[in-house]
Tab-separated table of C-alpha atoms in Angstrom:
chain	number	residue	atom	x	y	z
A	1493	MET	CA	62.087	-38.227	9.913
A	1494	ALA	CA	60.816	-38.313	6.329
A	1495	LEU	CA	58.022	-35.834	5.654
A	1496	PRO	CA	55.197	-36.342	3.151
A	1497	GLN	CA	56.123	-34.921	-0.247
A	1498	PHE	CA	53.443	-32.230	-0.064
A	1499	LEU	CA	54.913	-30.879	3.211
A	1500	PRO	CA	58.467	-29.998	2.173
A	1501	ASN	CA	58.509	-26.668	4.031
A	1502	VAL	CA	57.437	-27.905	7.453
A	1503	SER	CA	60.256	-27.589	9.956
A	1504	LEU	CA	61.031	-30.696	11.980
A	1505	VAL	CA	60.596	-28.610	15.122
A	1506	PHE	CA	56.826	-28.746	14.447
A	1507	CYS	CA	56.825	-32.502	13.808
A	1508	GLU	CA	58.479	-34.034	16.841
A	1509	THR	CA	57.887	-33.998	20.563
A	1510	PRO	CA	60.412	-31.929	22.560
A	1511	LEU	CA	63.790	-33.605	22.984
A	1512	ILE	CA	63.876	-32.672	26.675
A	1513	GLN	CA	60.792	-33.314	28.787
A	1514	ASP	CA	60.260	-32.694	32.487
A	1515	ASP	CA	59.600	-35.876	34.432
A	1516	LEU	CA	57.443	-33.952	36.910
A	1517	GLN	CA	53.829	-34.527	35.890
A	1518	THR	CA	51.481	-31.604	36.483
A	1519	VAL	CA	48.095	-30.533	35.163
A	1520	THR	CA	49.944	-28.210	32.789
A	1521	SER	CA	52.311	-30.869	31.451
A	1522	GLN	CA	49.440	-33.314	30.983
A	1523	SER	CA	47.452	-30.649	29.140
A	1524	GLN	CA	50.432	-29.966	26.893
A	1525	GLN	CA	50.841	-33.665	26.107
A	1526	THR	CA	47.171	-33.969	25.199
A	1527	THR	CA	47.507	-30.997	22.860
A	1528	LEU	CA	50.585	-32.495	21.209
A	1529	GLU	CA	48.870	-35.820	20.618
A	1530	ASP	CA	45.984	-34.047	18.882
A	1531	VAL	CA	48.031	-31.635	16.773
A	1532	LEU	CA	50.985	-33.695	15.546
A	1533	PRO	CA	49.048	-36.069	13.241
A	1534	TYR	CA	47.749	-33.116	11.227
A	1535	ILE	CA	51.116	-31.393	11.002
A	1536	LEU	CA	52.538	-34.631	9.636
A	1537	GLY	CA	49.832	-34.791	7.004
A	1538	SER	CA	47.904	-37.706	8.462
A	1539	ALA	CA	44.630	-38.381	6.685
A	1540	GLY	CA	42.980	-39.504	9.910
A	1541	GLY	CA	40.997	-37.373	12.280
A	1542	PRO	CA	38.018	-35.037	11.884
A	1543	HIS	CA	39.618	-32.375	9.653
A	1544	LYS	CA	39.739	-32.557	5.864
A	1545	LEU	CA	43.158	-31.475	4.557
A	1546	ASN	CA	43.849	-29.407	1.478
A	1547	SER	CA	46.757	-29.934	-0.938
A	1548	ASN	CA	49.214	-28.182	1.386
A	1549	GLY	CA	48.333	-30.361	4.346
A	1550	PHE	CA	46.332	-27.647	6.135
A	1551	PRO	CA	42.911	-28.454	7.551
A	1552	LYS	CA	40.264	-26.538	5.636
A	1553	LEU	CA	38.445	-23.718	7.370
A	1554	LYS	CA	35.044	-25.015	8.474
A	1555	ARG	CA	33.352	-21.815	7.364
A	1556	ASP	CA	29.723	-22.980	7.284
A	1557	ALA	CA	30.014	-24.745	10.638
A	1558	HIS	CA	31.547	-21.648	12.247
A	1559	VAL	CA	28.802	-19.403	10.856
A	1560	LYS	CA	26.110	-21.715	12.197
A	1561	PHE	CA	27.764	-21.801	15.636
A	1562	LEU	CA	28.082	-18.016	15.782
A	1563	ARG	CA	24.542	-17.341	14.575
A	1564	LYS	CA	23.224	-19.374	17.473
A	1565	THR	CA	25.122	-17.050	19.844
A	1566	LEU	CA	22.931	-14.159	18.692
A	1567	GLU	CA	19.797	-16.050	19.667
A	1568	LYS	CA	18.264	-16.380	23.131
A	1569	MET	CA	20.879	-17.642	25.563
A	1570	SER	CA	20.481	-20.401	28.086
A	1571	GLY	CA	20.862	-20.064	31.838
A	1572	ALA	CA	24.465	-21.209	31.506
A	1573	TYR	CA	25.337	-17.688	30.365
A	1574	THR	CA	24.213	-16.055	33.617
A	1575	ALA	CA	27.836	-15.662	34.690
A	1576	MET	CA	28.396	-13.526	31.568
A	1577	ASP	CA	25.694	-11.007	32.440
A	1578	ALA	CA	28.259	-8.245	33.016
A	1579	ALA	CA	29.914	-8.924	29.638
A	1580	ARG	CA	26.973	-8.914	27.245
A	1581	PRO	CA	28.426	-6.257	24.895
A	1582	TRP	CA	31.533	-8.438	24.634
A	1583	ILE	CA	29.458	-11.423	23.537
A	1584	LEU	CA	27.994	-9.264	20.768
A	1585	TYR	CA	31.387	-7.883	19.764
A	1586	TRP	CA	33.064	-11.306	19.618
A	1587	THR	CA	30.203	-12.758	17.594
A	1588	LEU	CA	29.821	-9.846	15.178
A	1589	THR	CA	33.563	-9.634	14.568
A	1590	ALA	CA	33.853	-13.354	13.921
A	1591	LEU	CA	30.893	-13.284	11.525
A	1592	SER	CA	32.414	-10.285	9.737
A	1593	LEU	CA	35.700	-12.157	9.366
A	1594	LEU	CA	33.765	-14.936	7.667
A	1595	GLY	CA	32.201	-12.449	5.251
A	1596	GLN	CA	28.734	-12.524	6.796
A	1597	ASP	CA	26.290	-9.637	6.952
A	1598	VAL	CA	25.362	-8.736	10.511
A	1599	SER	CA	21.932	-7.804	11.777
A	1600	ASN	CA	21.034	-4.475	13.323
A	1601	ARG	CA	18.944	-6.268	15.943
A	1602	VAL	CA	21.759	-5.564	18.378
A	1603	LEU	CA	20.879	-1.853	18.491
A	1604	SER	CA	17.987	-2.281	20.889
A	1605	THR	CA	20.078	-4.589	23.065
A	1606	LEU	CA	22.969	-2.160	23.352
A	1607	ALA	CA	20.693	0.850	23.823
A	1608	ALA	CA	19.513	-0.688	27.088
A	1609	PHE	CA	23.089	-0.802	28.399
A	1610	GLN	CA	23.910	2.876	27.748
A	1611	ASN	CA	23.804	5.054	30.860
A	1612	ASP	CA	22.599	8.650	30.807
A	1613	THR	CA	25.817	9.655	32.574
A	1614	GLY	CA	27.843	8.275	29.669
A	1615	GLY	CA	29.322	4.969	28.607
A	1616	PHE	CA	27.906	1.469	28.351
A	1617	ALA	CA	27.451	-1.079	31.111
A	1618	GLY	CA	27.894	-4.818	30.800
A	1619	GLY	CA	24.225	-5.466	31.520
A	1620	HIS	CA	20.975	-3.921	32.685
A	1621	GLY	CA	21.219	-1.620	35.698
A	1622	GLN	CA	25.015	-1.786	35.943
A	1623	ILE	CA	27.584	1.020	35.983
A	1624	SER	CA	29.483	2.041	32.865
A	1625	HIS	CA	32.741	0.210	32.244
A	1626	ILE	CA	35.406	1.174	29.754
A	1627	ALA	CA	35.816	-2.368	28.385
A	1628	THR	CA	32.120	-2.908	27.719
A	1629	THR	CA	31.877	0.619	26.285
A	1630	PHE	CA	34.689	-0.310	23.876
A	1631	ALA	CA	32.869	-3.523	22.908
A	1632	ALA	CA	29.559	-1.702	22.461
A	1633	VAL	CA	31.011	1.081	20.297
A	1634	LEU	CA	32.865	-1.362	18.047
A	1635	SER	CA	29.769	-3.563	17.760
A	1636	LEU	CA	27.778	-0.546	16.627
A	1637	ALA	CA	30.517	0.294	14.118
A	1638	ILE	CA	30.350	-3.238	12.698
A	1639	VAL	CA	26.573	-2.979	12.300
A	1640	GLY	CA	27.110	0.466	10.795
A	1641	GLY	CA	24.730	3.162	9.613
A	1642	SER	CA	23.615	6.504	10.998
A	1643	GLN	CA	21.125	4.894	13.372
A	1644	ALA	CA	23.924	2.982	15.093
A	1645	PHE	CA	26.189	6.037	15.249
A	1646	ASP	CA	23.510	8.453	16.453
A	1647	MET	CA	22.544	6.054	19.226
A	1648	ILE	CA	25.800	6.875	21.059
A	1649	HIS	CA	25.528	9.790	23.479
A	1650	ARG	CA	28.883	11.293	22.525
A	1651	ARG	CA	28.844	14.291	24.897
A	1652	ALA	CA	27.909	12.164	27.891
A	1653	LEU	CA	30.545	9.612	26.869
A	1654	TRP	CA	33.205	12.335	26.628
A	1655	THR	CA	32.238	13.638	30.066
A	1656	TRP	CA	32.341	10.137	31.580
A	1657	LEU	CA	35.743	9.380	30.063
A	1658	GLY	CA	37.005	12.504	31.761
A	1659	GLN	CA	35.977	11.017	35.094
A	1660	VAL	CA	38.048	7.846	34.543
A	1661	LYS	CA	41.174	9.550	33.180
A	1662	ALA	CA	43.908	9.009	35.780
A	1663	LYS	CA	46.544	11.544	36.761
A	1664	GLU	CA	49.216	8.909	36.001
A	1665	GLY	CA	48.197	9.004	32.336
A	1666	GLY	CA	46.168	5.808	32.068
A	1667	PHE	CA	42.455	5.205	32.524
A	1668	TYR	CA	40.469	3.507	35.261
A	1669	MET	CA	38.257	0.713	33.950
A	1670	ALA	CA	35.286	2.260	35.776
A	1671	ALA	CA	34.701	4.790	38.507
A	1672	GLY	CA	36.778	3.589	41.466
A	1673	ALA	CA	37.997	0.504	39.567
A	1674	GLU	CA	41.429	-0.764	38.574
A	1675	LEU	CA	43.941	1.095	36.428
A	1676	ASP	CA	45.405	-1.059	33.665
A	1677	ALA	CA	46.563	-1.204	30.055
A	1678	ARG	CA	43.185	-2.264	28.742
A	1679	GLY	CA	41.731	1.031	29.882
A	1680	VAL	CA	44.127	3.289	28.038
A	1681	TYR	CA	43.806	1.308	24.795
A	1682	CYS	CA	40.009	1.085	24.960
A	1683	ALA	CA	39.682	4.779	25.792
A	1684	MET	CA	41.902	5.948	22.951
A	1685	VAL	CA	40.093	3.722	20.449
A	1686	ILE	CA	36.745	5.167	21.535
A	1687	ILE	CA	38.022	8.745	21.428
A	1688	VAL	CA	39.640	8.531	18.028
A	1689	LEU	CA	36.902	6.484	16.339
A	1690	LEU	CA	34.128	8.808	17.567
A	1691	ASN	CA	36.200	11.980	17.064
A	1692	LEU	CA	35.677	13.105	20.653
A	1693	PRO	CA	37.453	16.290	21.780
A	1694	LEU	CA	40.942	15.631	23.129
A	1695	ASP	CA	40.571	18.340	25.757
A	1696	LEU	CA	39.581	16.993	29.155
A	1697	PRO	CA	36.191	18.140	30.485
A	1698	SER	CA	36.516	20.995	32.970
A	1699	ASP	CA	35.457	18.776	35.879
A	1700	ALA	CA	37.833	15.907	35.079
A	1701	PRO	CA	39.751	14.974	38.269
A	1702	ALA	CA	43.011	14.619	36.293
A	1703	ARG	CA	42.984	18.387	35.702
A	1704	GLN	CA	43.880	18.835	39.361
A	1705	ALA	CA	47.218	17.120	38.560
A	1706	GLY	CA	47.906	19.493	35.663
A	1707	LEU	CA	46.576	17.322	32.817
A	1708	THR	CA	44.544	19.094	30.149
A	1709	SER	CA	44.200	16.439	27.426
A	1710	PHE	CA	43.171	12.803	27.208
A	1711	VAL	CA	46.571	11.999	25.660
A	1712	ASP	CA	48.605	13.645	28.421
A	1713	ARG	CA	51.098	11.175	29.988
A	1714	VAL	CA	49.639	8.254	28.006
A	1715	PRO	CA	52.870	7.165	26.270
A	1716	GLU	CA	54.869	7.608	29.467
A	1717	TRP	CA	52.401	5.424	31.372
A	1718	ILE	CA	52.530	2.711	28.709
A	1719	SER	CA	56.318	2.832	28.856
A	1720	ARG	CA	56.174	2.139	32.603
A	1721	CYS	CA	54.097	-0.991	31.886
A	1722	GLN	CA	56.978	-2.680	30.072
A	1723	SER	CA	58.308	-5.373	32.386
A	1724	TYR	CA	61.850	-6.613	32.870
A	1725	GLU	CA	60.984	-9.498	30.506
A	1726	GLY	CA	60.245	-7.151	27.620
A	1727	GLY	CA	56.507	-7.556	27.233
A	1728	LEU	CA	53.928	-5.178	28.674
A	1729	SER	CA	51.938	-5.843	31.817
A	1730	ALA	CA	48.544	-4.671	33.001
A	1731	ARG	CA	50.201	-1.957	35.067
A	1732	PRO	CA	53.730	-0.965	36.104
A	1733	ASN	CA	55.671	-3.732	37.894
A	1734	GLY	CA	53.314	-6.475	36.721
A	1735	GLU	CA	53.801	-9.682	34.710
A	1736	ALA	CA	54.265	-9.378	30.950
A	1737	HIS	CA	51.173	-10.558	29.078
A	1738	ALA	CA	50.460	-10.773	25.354
A	1739	ALA	CA	47.048	-9.074	25.449
A	1740	TYR	CA	48.378	-6.094	27.404
A	1741	THR	CA	51.344	-5.945	25.049
A	1742	TYR	CA	49.009	-5.688	22.083
A	1743	CYS	CA	47.001	-2.967	23.854
A	1744	GLY	CA	50.144	-0.953	24.542
A	1745	LEU	CA	51.562	-1.240	21.023
A	1746	ALA	CA	48.228	-0.398	19.411
A	1747	CYS	CA	47.719	2.584	21.717
A	1748	LEU	CA	51.173	4.007	20.983
A	1749	SER	CA	50.405	3.568	17.279
A	1750	ILE	CA	47.283	5.713	17.688
A	1751	LEU	CA	49.337	8.560	19.151
A	1752	GLY	CA	52.013	8.658	16.459
A	1753	GLU	CA	53.957	6.775	13.815
A	1754	PRO	CA	54.844	3.290	15.102
A	1755	ASP	CA	58.553	3.603	14.336
A	1756	LYS	CA	58.787	6.825	16.345
A	1757	MET	CA	56.513	5.896	19.251
A	1758	LEU	CA	57.654	2.326	19.840
A	1759	ASN	CA	61.339	3.117	19.608
A	1760	GLU	CA	61.022	6.163	21.854
A	1761	TYR	CA	58.921	4.662	24.624
A	1762	LEU	CA	59.817	0.946	24.610
A	1763	ASN	CA	62.934	-1.165	24.802
A	1764	MET	CA	62.518	-2.853	21.427
A	1765	SER	CA	65.336	-5.340	21.972
A	1766	SER	CA	63.790	-6.845	25.100
A	1767	LEU	CA	60.319	-6.698	23.529
A	1768	LEU	CA	61.540	-8.772	20.587
A	1769	ASP	CA	63.215	-11.273	22.908
A	1770	TRP	CA	60.020	-11.771	24.881
A	1771	ILE	CA	57.489	-11.830	22.063
A	1772	SER	CA	59.533	-14.168	19.865
A	1773	ALA	CA	59.600	-16.624	22.789
A	1774	ARG	CA	55.795	-16.801	22.810
A	1775	GLN	CA	55.697	-19.371	20.007
A	1776	ASN	CA	55.934	-22.934	21.282
A	1777	ALA	CA	57.141	-25.991	19.415
A	1778	PRO	CA	55.999	-28.444	18.296
A	1779	GLU	CA	52.458	-27.071	18.791
A	1780	GLY	CA	53.259	-23.995	16.704
A	1781	GLY	CA	50.843	-21.755	18.586
A	1782	PHE	CA	51.486	-18.742	20.797
A	1783	SER	CA	51.337	-18.564	24.577
A	1784	GLY	CA	50.352	-15.430	26.441
A	1785	ARG	CA	52.949	-15.504	29.217
A	1786	THR	CA	56.225	-17.155	30.135
A	1787	ASN	CA	55.855	-20.844	31.070
A	1788	LYS	CA	52.229	-20.988	29.938
A	1789	LEU	CA	50.508	-23.218	27.388
A	1790	VAL	CA	49.565	-22.167	23.884
A	1791	ASP	CA	46.051	-20.856	23.270
A	1792	SER	CA	44.402	-20.113	19.928
A	1793	CYS	CA	43.333	-16.601	21.022
A	1794	TYR	CA	46.972	-15.507	21.156
A	1795	SER	CA	47.168	-15.874	17.411
A	1796	HIS	CA	45.656	-12.386	17.574
A	1797	TRP	CA	47.102	-10.966	20.781
A	1798	VAL	CA	50.635	-11.942	19.697
A	1799	GLY	CA	50.193	-12.228	15.950
A	1800	SER	CA	48.750	-8.742	15.458
A	1801	CYS	CA	51.642	-7.204	17.416
A	1802	TRP	CA	53.866	-7.962	14.440
A	1803	TYR	CA	52.144	-5.245	12.395
A	1804	PHE	CA	53.399	-2.566	14.771
A	1805	ILE	CA	56.786	-4.186	15.322
A	1806	LYS	CA	57.373	-4.505	11.582
A	1807	GLU	CA	56.729	-0.791	11.119
A	1808	ALA	CA	58.888	0.124	14.111
A	1809	LEU	CA	61.785	-1.906	12.710
A	1810	LYS	CA	61.202	-0.607	9.170
A	1811	VAL	CA	60.971	-4.128	7.786
A	1812	GLU	CA	59.903	-4.016	4.150
A	1813	ASP	CA	59.188	-7.730	3.795
A	1814	GLU	CA	57.118	-9.531	6.447
A	1815	ASN	CA	58.911	-12.751	5.549
A	1816	GLU	CA	62.107	-11.289	7.018
A	1817	LEU	CA	60.463	-11.354	10.445
A	1818	GLU	CA	58.976	-14.774	9.855
A	1819	ASP	CA	62.288	-16.278	8.866
A	1820	SER	CA	64.161	-14.819	11.832
A	1821	ILE	CA	62.014	-14.623	14.972
A	1822	TRP	CA	58.716	-16.393	14.364
A	1823	ASN	CA	57.113	-18.967	12.103
A	1824	LYS	CA	53.799	-18.270	10.388
A	1825	GLU	CA	53.521	-21.876	9.271
A	1826	GLY	CA	53.359	-22.989	12.875
A	1827	ILE	CA	50.592	-20.638	14.007
A	1828	LEU	CA	48.497	-21.380	10.924
A	1829	ARG	CA	48.686	-25.069	11.640
A	1830	TYR	CA	47.851	-24.671	15.321
A	1831	VAL	CA	44.775	-22.524	14.677
A	1832	LEU	CA	43.447	-24.733	11.883
A	1833	CYS	CA	44.330	-28.057	13.514
A	1834	ALA	CA	43.808	-27.511	17.213
A	1835	GLY	CA	41.610	-24.415	17.213
A	1836	GLN	CA	38.730	-25.661	15.090
A	1837	ASN	CA	35.916	-27.547	16.732
A	1838	GLU	CA	34.599	-30.312	14.510
A	1839	THR	CA	31.006	-29.034	14.630
A	1840	GLY	CA	31.808	-25.321	14.478
A	1841	GLY	CA	33.341	-22.587	16.589
A	1842	MET	CA	36.937	-22.052	17.663
A	1843	ARG	CA	38.444	-23.269	20.918
A	1844	ASP	CA	41.480	-22.732	23.121
A	1845	LYS	CA	42.801	-26.309	22.768
A	1846	PRO	CA	41.562	-29.483	21.091
A	1847	TYR	CA	39.777	-30.931	24.114
A	1848	MET	CA	38.037	-27.693	25.142
A	1849	ARG	CA	34.616	-26.371	24.132
A	1850	PRO	CA	34.310	-23.650	21.488
A	1851	ASP	CA	33.123	-20.184	22.494
A	1852	GLY	CA	32.644	-16.705	21.080
A	1853	TYR	CA	35.833	-15.285	22.566
A	1854	HIS	CA	38.126	-17.857	20.968
A	1855	SER	CA	36.108	-17.824	17.750
A	1856	CYS	CA	36.712	-14.086	17.465
A	1857	TYR	CA	40.402	-13.943	18.303
A	1858	ALA	CA	41.504	-17.227	16.720
A	1859	LEU	CA	39.911	-16.154	13.435
A	1860	ALA	CA	41.319	-12.631	13.835
A	1861	GLY	CA	44.782	-14.131	14.244
A	1862	LEU	CA	44.255	-16.340	11.213
A	1863	SER	CA	43.254	-13.268	9.208
A	1864	ALA	CA	46.395	-11.488	10.417
A	1865	MET	CA	48.470	-14.333	9.000
A	1866	GLN	CA	46.698	-14.109	5.643
A	1867	HIS	CA	46.972	-10.411	4.829
A	1868	GLN	CA	49.831	-7.961	4.336
A	1869	GLN	CA	49.114	-4.627	6.069
A	1870	THR	CA	51.251	-1.514	5.986
A	1871	PHE	CA	51.304	1.935	7.560
A	1872	LYS	CA	51.255	4.822	5.062
A	1873	PRO	CA	49.385	7.787	6.549
A	1874	SER	CA	48.495	10.934	4.650
A	1875	SER	CA	48.933	13.975	6.888
A	1876	ASN	CA	45.727	15.723	7.961
A	1877	LEU	CA	46.468	18.757	10.076
A	1878	THR	CA	42.838	19.021	11.230
A	1879	ASP	CA	42.979	15.561	12.799
A	1880	PRO	CA	45.728	15.207	15.429
A	1881	LEU	CA	45.232	11.437	15.688
A	1882	TYR	CA	45.187	10.640	11.968
A	1883	TYR	CA	47.902	8.024	12.562
A	1884	ALA	CA	45.300	5.463	13.596
A	1885	PHE	CA	43.816	5.615	10.107
A	1886	GLY	CA	47.074	5.287	8.190
A	1887	TRP	CA	46.894	1.512	7.818
A	1888	ASN	CA	46.188	-0.192	4.516
A	1889	VAL	CA	45.771	-3.788	3.426
A	1890	ASP	CA	47.356	-5.059	0.217
A	1891	GLU	CA	44.822	-7.504	-1.205
A	1892	SER	CA	47.147	-8.393	-4.068
A	1893	GLU	CA	49.621	-10.058	-1.734
A	1894	LYS	CA	48.375	-13.030	0.240
A	1895	THR	CA	51.124	-13.871	2.705
A	1896	THR	CA	49.822	-17.242	3.831
A	1897	ARG	CA	51.083	-20.519	2.389
A	1898	ASN	CA	47.573	-21.906	2.473
A	1899	ASP	CA	46.525	-21.505	-1.152
A	1900	ALA	CA	42.832	-22.351	-0.727
A	1901	GLU	CA	41.115	-19.085	-1.690
A	1902	GLU	CA	37.855	-20.088	-0.030
A	1903	ASP	CA	39.661	-20.271	3.319
A	1904	PHE	CA	40.686	-16.624	3.341
A	1905	LEU	CA	39.096	-14.304	5.876
A	1906	VAL	CA	38.218	-10.612	5.736
A	1907	PRO	CA	41.151	-8.405	6.833
A	1908	LEU	CA	40.713	-6.488	10.086
A	1909	HIS	CA	42.121	-3.082	10.917
A	1910	PRO	CA	45.174	-3.777	13.134
A	1911	ILE	CA	44.241	-1.133	15.719
A	1912	PHE	CA	40.454	-1.436	15.892
A	1913	THR	CA	40.134	-5.187	15.169
A	1914	ILE	CA	37.019	-4.700	13.062
A	1915	PRO	CA	36.767	-4.587	9.241
A	1916	TYR	CA	38.311	-1.594	7.485
A	1917	ASP	CA	34.994	-0.558	5.930
A	1918	ALA	CA	33.367	-0.381	9.342
A	1919	VAL	CA	36.197	1.768	10.721
A	1920	HIS	CA	36.149	4.258	7.882
A	1921	ALA	CA	32.352	4.535	7.676
A	1922	PHE	CA	32.035	5.317	11.396
A	1923	ARG	CA	34.964	7.711	11.281
A	1924	ILE	CA	33.459	9.644	8.354
A	1925	MET	CA	30.225	10.096	10.300
A	1926	ALA	CA	32.203	11.236	13.338
A	1927	MET	CA	34.235	13.750	11.333
A	1928	GLY	CA	31.009	15.171	9.943
A	1929	LYS	CA	29.862	16.212	13.400
A	1930	GLU	CA	30.797	19.832	14.081
A	1931	SER	CA	29.677	19.492	17.685
A	1932	PHE	CA	28.008	17.019	20.002
């Protein structure tokens, strides 16, 4: 097949339908075929369709349309969002992060909204009158960090939050998502992000149930528990003996990279060979995008959940040049094309697949994944003996080296911190305020 002259670097694997196709027609196979039919014309450089292409054959980022879509999400919601009542901090986090990626200032109007979700016993609920949940607490804290300022920081009841986290610390090493709720990899990642960003004491509260099993610190048995979550496939699951999933894999790698240097922690607690086998198989051709599990379809959100894992893997393998990874076990060209071709809704917002509706979740993580493809980030911590978890803040972005092949400067997004998934400035500003607190 002859490619257009301005697409000399596109591999044929991203230009042709699979050579072997299953004759059994299922909902999944039909969905995959629909995706292929939508994506292939753009990869081949076709001028048709809703997306305007730049000189490299990439669809341009519909920045203004995305901003307009996201701004509407911060307005009064319709009754269709009733099912999301227990996830309201997440809606704010997804929207604020996506707007930040697009270089937009965010309003502090969210403070009064989030204040209503904070419980006196510690932590944030998903909605009014609900119990605290570690995932919505994570989303609320990061949303406040994005908004920034002392008013946002001081709004968090840090002592009560520390006490509540002690109640959900499990003797196995992980964290329950809420009192009496499930124990999974999200919990341990969310908890460690909250603890390190807010500079909460690492010692468990005296009444923490985990103390009865001999644990004294929030980090006790954390790496061992994450290690047990690695499945026979190589990826990490929600809990031991579960199915490998990209989002849980990201949570595990990021959490280990909070506790120590990635090369030490990942190599000590994970089977890196099987991890590489599994995660490199997440990219599908010819779509170019990532899937979250074995035998599943691609989804734009996994451009983050899989794509951001490469930061930690690169450091664990001591790879100096990111292109070495790209040339051997994954293809950045493919994921860029999937996100920009299939992920963009014509009127704004990002979506899972071309025929699906855009939403805040996919807008956040598809754009986060796109940002991850655009920026070179490295781990070079400076030792700080007064801060036992300084590793989380050892990441830096090299603005002088744009790693994407898309040369349209106006299409670049703001880089996000690989562990916190919010802008670097927001991370450091909140952390400085936290370090300035001698006590609760």
